[in-house]
Coordinates of C-alpha atoms in Angstrom, one line a residue:
Chain F
M241 CA 108.7 78.8 134.2
S242 CA 109.7 81.3 131.9
P243 CA 107.8 83.8 129.7
D244 CA 109.2 82.2 126.5
F245 CA 107.5 79.1 127.6
L246 CA 104.6 80.5 129.1
L247 CA 104.0 81.6 125.1
F248 CA 104.9 79.1 123.6
L249 CA 102.4 76.9 125.8
I250 CA 99.8 79.2 125.2
I251 CA 100.5 79.7 121.1
A252 CA 101.1 75.7 121.2
L253 CA 96.9 75.2 123.1
V254 CA 95.7 77.6 119.9
A255 CA 97.5 76.1 117.5
V256 CA 96.2 72.6 118.9
A257 CA 92.6 74.1 119.1
A258 CA 92.3 75.5 115.5
A259 CA 93.3 72.0 113.9
L260 CA 91.0 70.2 116.4
G261 CA 88.2 72.8 114.8
M262 CA 89.3 72.1 111.4
L263 CA 88.8 68.5 111.7
F264 CA 85.2 68.6 113.7
S265 CA 83.7 72.2 111.8
R266 CA 80.5 71.1 109.8
S267 CA 81.0 74.5 107.9
A268 CA 83.8 74.6 104.8
L269 CA 84.0 77.9 105.4
Y270 CA 84.5 77.7 109.3
A271 CA 87.2 74.8 108.9
A272 CA 89.2 76.5 106.7
L273 CA 89.1 79.4 109.1
F274 CA 90.7 77.6 111.3
L275 CA 93.4 76.4 109.8
I276 CA 94.1 79.6 109.2
T277 CA 93.9 80.2 112.9
N278 CA 96.2 77.1 113.0
F279 CA 98.5 78.5 110.6
G280 CA 99.2 82.1 112.4
A281 CA 99.9 79.7 115.7
V282 CA 103.0 77.7 113.9
A283 CA 104.2 81.5 112.5
V284 CA 104.4 82.6 116.1
L285 CA 106.6 78.9 117.1
Y286 CA 108.6 80.3 114.7
L287 CA 109.3 83.4 116.1
L288 CA 109.5 81.6 119.1
L289 CA 112.5 79.7 117.6
N290 CA 113.6 83.1 116.0
A291 CA 113.8 82.0 112.7
P292 CA 111.7 85.2 111.8
F293 CA 112.3 84.2 107.7
L294 CA 110.4 81.0 108.4
A295 CA 107.1 82.9 110.6
V296 CA 106.8 85.2 107.2
V297 CA 106.8 82.6 105.0
Q298 CA 104.3 80.6 107.1
V299 CA 102.3 83.8 106.8
S300 CA 102.8 85.2 103.4
V301 CA 102.3 81.4 101.0
Y302 CA 100.1 79.4 103.8
A303 CA 97.6 82.0 105.2
G304 CA 98.0 84.9 102.7
A305 CA 97.6 82.9 99.6
I306 CA 96.4 79.2 99.7
M307 CA 94.1 79.5 101.8
V308 CA 92.6 82.6 99.9
L309 CA 92.5 80.6 97.1
F310 CA 90.8 77.8 99.2
L311 CA 88.4 80.4 100.6
F312 CA 88.0 81.3 97.2
V313 CA 86.7 78.4 96.1
I314 CA 84.3 77.5 98.7
M315 CA 82.4 80.6 98.0
L316 CA 83.0 79.8 94.0
L317 CA 81.5 75.9 94.9
G318 CA 79.0 77.3 97.1
A319 CA 80.3 74.7 99.1
E320 CA 80.3 75.7 102.7
R321 CA 78.3 73.1 104.1
L322 CA 79.5 69.1 104.5
G323 CA 77.0 66.6 103.8
R324 CA 76.0 64.1 106.8
E325 CA 77.7 61.1 105.3
P326 CA 79.7 61.9 102.2
E327 CA 79.8 58.7 100.1
A328 CA 79.8 56.5 103.3
A329 CA 80.3 52.9 101.1
A330 CA 82.7 54.3 98.7
M331 CA 84.8 55.7 101.3
R332 CA 84.5 52.3 104.3
W333 CA 88.5 51.9 103.9
Q334 CA 89.9 55.1 104.5
R335 CA 89.2 55.2 108.6
P336 CA 90.3 52.4 109.6
L337 CA 93.5 53.3 107.6
A338 CA 93.3 56.7 109.0
I339 CA 93.2 55.1 112.5
V340 CA 96.1 53.1 111.5
L341 CA 98.3 56.3 110.1
A342 CA 97.9 58.3 113.2
V343 CA 99.2 56.2 115.7
V344 CA 102.2 55.4 113.4
L345 CA 102.7 59.1 114.0
I346 CA 102.1 59.4 117.1
V347 CA 104.2 57.0 117.7
Q348 CA 107.1 58.6 115.6
A349 CA 106.7 61.8 117.2
V350 CA 106.7 60.6 121.0
Y351 CA 109.8 58.3 120.2
V352 CA 111.5 61.8 118.6
F353 CA 109.8 64.2 121.1
A354 CA 111.7 61.3 123.7
T355 CA 114.9 60.3 122.9
R356 CA 115.7 64.5 120.9
A357 CA 113.5 66.8 123.1
S358 CA 117.2 68.0 124.8
A359 CA 118.5 68.7 120.5
V360 CA 115.8 71.3 119.6
P361 CA 117.0 73.9 121.5
A362 CA 120.4 73.9 120.9
V363 CA 119.8 73.7 117.0
A364 CA 117.4 76.3 117.5
Q365 CA 120.2 78.5 118.8
A366 CA 123.4 77.8 116.3
I367 CA 121.0 78.0 112.7
D368 CA 120.9 81.5 111.8
A369 CA 117.9 81.2 109.4
G370 CA 117.4 84.6 107.8
P371 CA 117.0 85.1 104.3
L372 CA 120.7 85.2 103.4
N373 CA 121.7 81.7 104.9
I374 CA 118.3 79.9 103.3
G375 CA 118.9 80.9 100.8
K376 CA 122.6 80.2 100.0
T377 CA 122.2 76.7 101.6
L378 CA 119.5 76.3 98.8
I379 CA 122.0 77.4 96.6
N380 CA 124.8 75.8 97.6
S381 CA 123.7 72.1 99.1
Y382 CA 120.4 71.5 98.0
L383 CA 120.6 72.7 94.4
L384 CA 119.8 69.8 92.8
P385 CA 115.9 68.9 94.9
F386 CA 115.7 72.9 94.6
E387 CA 115.7 72.6 90.5
V388 CA 113.1 70.1 91.0
I389 CA 111.0 71.2 92.6
A390 CA 111.3 74.6 89.9
I391 CA 110.5 72.3 87.7
V392 CA 108.0 70.2 89.3
L393 CA 106.0 73.8 90.2
L394 CA 106.9 74.8 86.2
A395 CA 104.4 72.1 84.8
A396 CA 101.9 72.1 87.3
M397 CA 101.4 75.8 86.8
I398 CA 101.6 75.3 82.5
G399 CA 99.0 71.9 83.7
A400 CA 96.9 74.7 85.0
V401 CA 96.9 76.5 82.2
V402 CA 96.6 74.1 80.4
L403 CA 93.3 72.7 81.3
T404 CA 91.4 76.8 82.2
R405 CA 92.0 76.9 78.2
D406 CA 88.6 75.7 75.9
K407 CA 89.5 74.5 73.4
Chain Y
M64 CA 112.8 101.0 129.9
N65 CA 111.0 97.9 130.3
P66 CA 111.1 96.6 126.6
I67 CA 107.3 95.3 127.2
L68 CA 106.6 99.0 128.4
E69 CA 108.3 101.0 125.9
A70 CA 106.4 98.8 123.1
L71 CA 103.3 99.1 124.7
V72 CA 104.1 103.4 124.0
K73 CA 104.7 102.7 121.0
S74 CA 102.0 101.0 120.0
V75 CA 99.4 103.6 121.6
G76 CA 101.5 106.1 120.2
I77 CA 101.7 104.4 116.5
L78 CA 97.4 103.9 117.3
V79 CA 97.0 107.4 117.9
V80 CA 98.7 108.7 115.2
A81 CA 97.0 106.5 112.2
L82 CA 93.9 107.3 113.7
A83 CA 93.7 110.8 113.4
G84 CA 95.5 110.2 110.0
F85 CA 92.6 108.3 109.1
A86 CA 90.0 111.3 110.4
Y87 CA 92.2 113.8 108.7
M88 CA 92.7 112.3 106.1
T89 CA 89.0 111.9 104.8
W90 CA 88.8 115.9 105.4
V91 CA 92.3 116.5 103.5
E92 CA 91.0 114.4 100.6
R93 CA 87.5 116.0 100.8
K94 CA 88.7 119.0 100.8
F95 CA 91.4 118.1 98.1
I96 CA 89.1 117.1 95.8
S97 CA 86.7 119.4 95.5
R98 CA 89.2 122.3 95.4
L99 CA 90.2 119.6 91.6
Q100 CA 86.2 119.7 90.8
A101 CA 85.9 124.0 91.8
R102 CA 84.1 123.5 94.8
I103 CA 84.3 124.1 98.1
G104 CA 84.2 120.8 100.3
P105 CA 83.3 120.6 103.7
N106 CA 82.9 124.0 105.1
R107 CA 80.1 124.3 107.9
A108 CA 81.5 121.9 110.9
G109 CA 84.8 124.7 112.0
P110 CA 86.5 126.7 110.5
F111 CA 87.3 125.4 107.1
G112 CA 85.2 122.4 108.1
L113 CA 87.3 120.9 110.2
L114 CA 85.6 119.4 112.6
Q115 CA 83.5 117.4 110.4
P116 CA 85.6 114.4 111.1
V117 CA 84.0 114.8 114.4
A118 CA 80.9 114.9 113.1
D119 CA 81.0 112.1 110.6
G120 CA 82.4 110.3 113.8
I121 CA 79.3 110.6 115.6
K122 CA 77.4 110.0 113.5
L123 CA 78.1 106.9 112.5
I124 CA 78.4 106.1 116.2
F125 CA 74.6 106.8 116.9
K126 CA 73.5 105.1 113.5
E127 CA 71.3 101.8 114.0
S128 CA 73.1 98.0 114.1
I129 CA 71.9 96.4 111.3
T130 CA 72.4 92.7 110.6
P131 CA 71.1 91.4 107.8
A132 CA 68.6 87.8 107.6
N133 CA 70.4 84.5 107.1
A134 CA 74.0 86.6 107.4
D135 CA 76.5 84.6 109.0
V136 CA 76.1 86.7 112.1
L137 CA 79.9 85.6 114.1
V138 CA 81.8 85.7 110.4
Y139 CA 79.7 89.1 109.6
F140 CA 81.3 90.7 112.7
L141 CA 84.4 89.6 112.8
A142 CA 84.7 90.4 109.2
P143 CA 86.1 94.8 110.2
V144 CA 87.5 93.8 112.5
V145 CA 89.7 91.1 110.7
A146 CA 90.2 94.2 108.1
V147 CA 91.6 96.7 109.8
I148 CA 93.9 94.6 112.2
P149 CA 96.1 93.6 109.0
A150 CA 95.7 97.9 108.5
L151 CA 97.2 99.1 111.4
V152 CA 99.9 96.0 111.9
L153 CA 101.7 97.1 109.0
F154 CA 103.4 100.2 110.7
A155 CA 105.4 97.6 113.4
V156 CA 108.3 97.8 111.5
I157 CA 108.6 101.0 109.3
P158 CA 111.5 103.7 110.6
F159 CA 109.6 107.0 111.4
G160 CA 112.6 108.4 111.9
S161 CA 116.2 108.3 112.3
D162 CA 116.0 107.4 116.3
P163 CA 115.5 103.6 116.6
A164 CA 112.9 105.1 119.4
F165 CA 110.9 105.8 116.7
Q166 CA 110.4 102.5 115.4
L167 CA 108.1 99.5 117.0
A168 CA 110.0 96.6 116.4
S169 CA 113.4 98.0 114.9
N170 CA 115.2 94.9 115.4
I171 CA 113.4 92.5 112.7
N172 CA 115.4 91.2 109.7
V173 CA 113.0 90.6 107.4
G174 CA 110.9 94.0 107.7
A175 CA 110.0 94.2 104.0
L176 CA 108.0 90.6 103.5
Y177 CA 107.1 91.4 106.7
V178 CA 104.7 93.7 105.0
M179 CA 104.0 91.2 102.1
A180 CA 102.8 88.7 104.6
V181 CA 100.3 91.5 106.7
L182 CA 99.0 92.8 103.5
G183 CA 98.5 89.0 102.1
V184 CA 96.2 89.0 105.1
G185 CA 94.6 91.8 104.5
I186 CA 92.6 90.1 101.6
Y187 CA 90.9 88.8 104.5
G188 CA 87.9 91.5 105.8
M189 CA 86.6 91.5 102.5
I190 CA 86.3 88.1 101.1
L191 CA 84.9 87.3 105.2
A192 CA 82.3 90.4 104.7
G193 CA 81.3 89.4 101.2
W194 CA 80.8 85.9 101.8
S195 CA 78.6 86.1 105.2
S196 CA 76.5 89.5 104.6
N197 CA 74.4 86.9 102.6
N198 CA 73.9 89.0 99.7
K199 CA 75.1 88.6 96.0
Y200 CA 76.0 91.8 95.6
A201 CA 78.8 91.6 98.3
L202 CA 79.8 88.2 97.6
L203 CA 80.5 89.4 93.8
G204 CA 82.2 92.5 95.3
G205 CA 84.0 90.3 97.7
L206 CA 84.9 88.3 95.7
R207 CA 86.4 90.6 92.9
A208 CA 88.0 92.8 95.5
S209 CA 90.0 89.2 96.3
A210 CA 91.5 88.7 92.8
Q211 CA 92.2 91.4 92.4
V212 CA 94.0 92.3 95.1
I213 CA 95.6 88.8 94.4
S214 CA 97.0 89.6 91.1
Y215 CA 98.3 92.7 91.7
E216 CA 100.3 91.7 94.9
L217 CA 102.3 89.4 92.5
G218 CA 103.6 92.8 91.4
L219 CA 103.6 94.8 94.5
G220 CA 106.2 91.5 95.1
L221 CA 108.8 92.3 92.3
A222 CA 108.9 95.9 93.0
V223 CA 109.9 95.1 96.4
L224 CA 112.6 92.7 95.6
S225 CA 113.9 94.4 93.4
V226 CA 114.6 96.9 96.1
I227 CA 115.6 94.0 98.5
M228 CA 118.3 93.0 95.8
M229 CA 119.3 96.6 95.8
A230 CA 120.4 97.1 98.7
S231 CA 120.6 92.9 99.6
S232 CA 118.3 93.8 103.1
A233 CA 115.0 92.6 103.6
S234 CA 115.0 95.1 106.6
L235 CA 113.9 98.4 106.6
N236 CA 116.5 100.6 108.2
D237 CA 119.0 98.5 106.2
I238 CA 116.6 99.8 103.4
V239 CA 116.6 103.5 103.9
A240 CA 120.4 103.7 105.3
Y241 CA 120.9 102.4 101.7
Q242 CA 119.5 105.4 100.2
Q243 CA 121.5 108.1 101.6
P244 CA 125.2 109.0 100.4
G245 CA 124.1 112.3 100.6
N246 CA 121.7 113.8 98.4
I247 CA 118.6 113.0 96.8
L248 CA 120.1 111.1 94.3
G249 CA 120.5 108.7 96.4
W250 CA 116.6 107.9 96.3
L251 CA 116.1 104.3 95.2
I252 CA 113.4 106.0 92.7
F253 CA 116.1 106.9 90.2
R254 CA 117.5 104.1 90.3
Q255 CA 114.8 101.5 90.3
P256 CA 112.0 103.8 88.3
V257 CA 110.7 100.8 87.0
A258 CA 110.1 99.5 90.7
A259 CA 108.8 102.6 91.5
V260 CA 106.0 103.0 89.1
I261 CA 105.1 99.5 89.6
F262 CA 105.0 99.3 93.4
A263 CA 103.2 103.0 92.8
I264 CA 100.1 100.8 90.5
T265 CA 100.4 98.3 92.9
A266 CA 99.9 100.2 95.5
L267 CA 96.3 101.8 94.3
A268 CA 95.1 98.2 93.5
E269 CA 96.1 96.9 97.0
L270 CA 94.5 99.4 98.1
A271 CA 91.2 99.1 95.7
R272 CA 91.2 102.9 95.2
A273 CA 90.5 105.3 91.8
P274 CA 91.4 104.0 89.2
F275 CA 91.3 100.6 90.2
D276 CA 88.0 100.9 92.4
L277 CA 86.0 98.5 90.8
V278 CA 85.3 96.5 94.6
E279 CA 83.0 99.0 95.0
A280 CA 81.6 99.7 91.4
E281 CA 78.2 101.5 92.5
Q282 CA 76.9 101.0 89.0
E283 CA 77.5 97.2 88.8
L284 CA 77.5 96.2 92.6
T285 CA 75.8 98.7 94.6
A286 CA 78.7 99.0 97.7
G287 CA 80.7 95.6 96.8
F288 CA 81.4 93.6 100.4
M289 CA 80.8 96.7 102.3
T290 CA 76.8 97.0 101.2
E291 CA 75.1 95.4 103.8
Y292 CA 77.4 97.4 106.3
G293 CA 76.6 100.4 108.1
G294 CA 77.4 102.1 111.2
M295 CA 80.5 101.7 113.2
K296 CA 81.1 98.6 111.0
F297 CA 81.0 100.5 108.3
A298 CA 83.4 102.7 109.6
L299 CA 85.8 100.3 110.5
F300 CA 86.1 99.5 106.8
Y301 CA 86.3 102.4 105.9
M302 CA 89.6 103.0 108.5
S303 CA 91.0 99.6 107.7
E304 CA 91.2 101.2 103.7
Y305 CA 92.5 105.3 104.7
V306 CA 94.8 103.0 107.3
K307 CA 96.2 101.1 104.9
M308 CA 96.9 104.7 102.8
I309 CA 98.4 105.7 105.0
G310 CA 100.3 102.9 105.6
M311 CA 101.2 102.1 101.8
S312 CA 102.2 106.1 101.6
A313 CA 105.3 105.3 104.4
L314 CA 105.9 101.7 102.1
F315 CA 106.4 103.8 99.3
V316 CA 109.1 106.1 100.9
T317 CA 111.3 103.7 102.3
F318 CA 111.5 102.1 99.8
F319 CA 112.0 104.3 97.0
L320 CA 112.4 108.4 98.7
G321 CA 114.7 107.6 101.1
G322 CA 112.6 106.7 104.2
W323 CA 113.1 109.9 106.8
S324 CA 116.3 111.1 105.4
G325 CA 117.0 114.3 105.0
P326 CA 119.3 117.7 105.6
F327 CA 120.5 118.5 109.2
V328 CA 118.7 115.0 111.0
N329 CA 121.7 114.3 112.4
E330 CA 122.3 117.6 114.3
A331 CA 118.7 117.3 115.0
P332 CA 116.5 113.9 115.2
V333 CA 113.3 115.1 115.4
L334 CA 113.7 116.4 111.9
S335 CA 113.1 113.2 110.4
L336 CA 109.9 112.8 111.2
V337 CA 108.6 115.5 109.8
Y338 CA 110.7 115.2 106.9
F339 CA 108.8 111.5 106.7
A340 CA 105.3 113.1 107.5
I341 CA 105.5 115.5 104.7
K342 CA 107.6 113.1 102.1
V343 CA 103.8 110.5 103.1
L344 CA 101.6 113.6 102.7
A345 CA 102.9 114.1 99.1
C346 CA 102.5 110.4 98.0
L347 CA 99.0 110.3 99.7
L348 CA 97.8 113.6 97.9
V349 CA 99.2 112.0 94.6
M350 CA 96.7 109.3 94.9
V351 CA 94.0 112.2 95.4
W352 CA 95.1 113.6 92.8
V353 CA 94.6 110.7 90.7
R354 CA 91.3 110.3 92.0
A355 CA 90.0 113.3 90.8
T356 CA 91.9 112.9 87.4
L357 CA 91.5 108.8 85.9
P358 CA 88.3 106.9 85.1
R359 CA 87.9 103.6 86.5
F360 CA 89.3 100.5 84.4
R361 CA 87.1 97.8 82.9
Y362 CA 87.5 94.7 85.2
D363 CA 88.5 92.8 82.5
K364 CA 91.2 95.0 81.0
L365 CA 92.1 95.6 85.0
M366 CA 92.8 91.6 85.4
G367 CA 94.5 92.1 81.8
F368 CA 97.0 94.9 82.6
G369 CA 98.2 92.8 85.8
W370 CA 99.2 89.9 84.7
K371 CA 100.2 90.4 80.8
V372 CA 102.0 93.7 81.5
L373 CA 103.0 94.5 85.5
L374 CA 103.9 91.2 86.2
P375 CA 106.3 90.4 82.7
V376 CA 108.2 94.4 83.4
G377 CA 108.7 93.6 86.7
L378 CA 110.3 90.3 86.1
V379 CA 112.5 91.9 83.4
N380 CA 112.8 94.4 86.2
V381 CA 114.5 91.8 88.4
V382 CA 116.4 90.4 86.3
V383 CA 117.8 93.3 84.8
T384 CA 118.3 94.8 87.9
A385 CA 120.1 91.6 89.0
L386 CA 122.6 91.8 85.8
L387 CA 123.2 95.2 86.7
I388 CA 124.4 94.4 90.2
V389 CA 126.2 91.1 88.9
A390 CA 127.8 93.6 86.2
G391 CA 128.9 95.9 88.8
V392 CA 127.7 98.8 87.4
P393 CA 128.3 102.2 89.3
G394 CA 124.8 102.9 91.2
Y395 CA 123.9 99.7 91.5
K396 CA 126.5 98.1 93.9

């Protein structure tokens, strides 16, 4: 067993355990902390795939920015404790739907893992995922999606500003 | 040498220097600030009060460990640790000297971004401390701290972006190398003065030091998120603040003051460590000087200044830098 594989196993275990902890935690704040742990573990997985840029972006965007806002809202609203059965009647259709979708996701994951697992290390070696290459790819090959996302984000930002303004 | 062993030795070295730096930075600050206020400062423990940090440390260790009623015990104990770790791991990518032996992670090509990520994670200690203490001052202090740090991080990011654009690399080694055409004018502070000023201001705000120390505004919030902490737990918060001060100064030196560069570095690589230490000490003294000089901001003014002044100025600076680089103005390419 190579050290990389051992490291991967440990980190993957941490990521899965943190994800489960987030799902089953009854306190919103602990759930958020578990999610942060999960993001951190995934960032280390990116490092193992020779993609330090993605790892750093994962930490600074998800763990550093988005989750801070989550915690902020949880603390401001005092919503640390989840109710025992939140709106059980109105959400009844969600549980079967969630099970069906989860089954679909697992089947997909198993299919991809079974058919293409051997391709993953080769891909990780071949791509230089440094900031320069990612920037060039975004601007050259994916210019249209990049610009569309920029406009969507701008619209969301303006929307947030408009919503918080007094009449 | 075995790479794991080498990394271990360097980590311990950084840890020891950071801890000693923290202890004696408190002494330097108290001495310097008392000179500025025409006082003497600590002078009882040892010659020139040099043993004062040791005495303080011993005192804090022997304090009773108190847990507030109805606090979330796990998070309450975890928060100081969460605050210290980002402050320490900040040093992993900083080149302290010209030799690769003077740096922990020398082959990372996204050092500047790593720094931003670590600083972003550094807020959690304050937020968690404020939330878990079950105290309204602590909660308000925690919220205030996180709002301030999030707002000023944007300006900091834009200042760092200008530096990355100039050096066309996010590696701290490349940024230092870019600043050495053999004379002092190669330092980025002369070619990116706006970015340097923004970085200096946002660094103070990020550290929650005067004049941005609203987090611990005594009149309004007692001690902010630290209100319920005492003994070693308090010492850890204190340590994270001072270690971050040293880290921020080291970053300012790396980004704008030519890093470890100086005369005769090639002949004697050890000199580079000395130059780096002198520059960092100069930055630290300026921070203390600012604290002794400027009164505290009002909270709404602080947020307004961050969002309405620093952010637009930073954006304009990035655009102007990009135009200068594309136009090929001498000194910008």
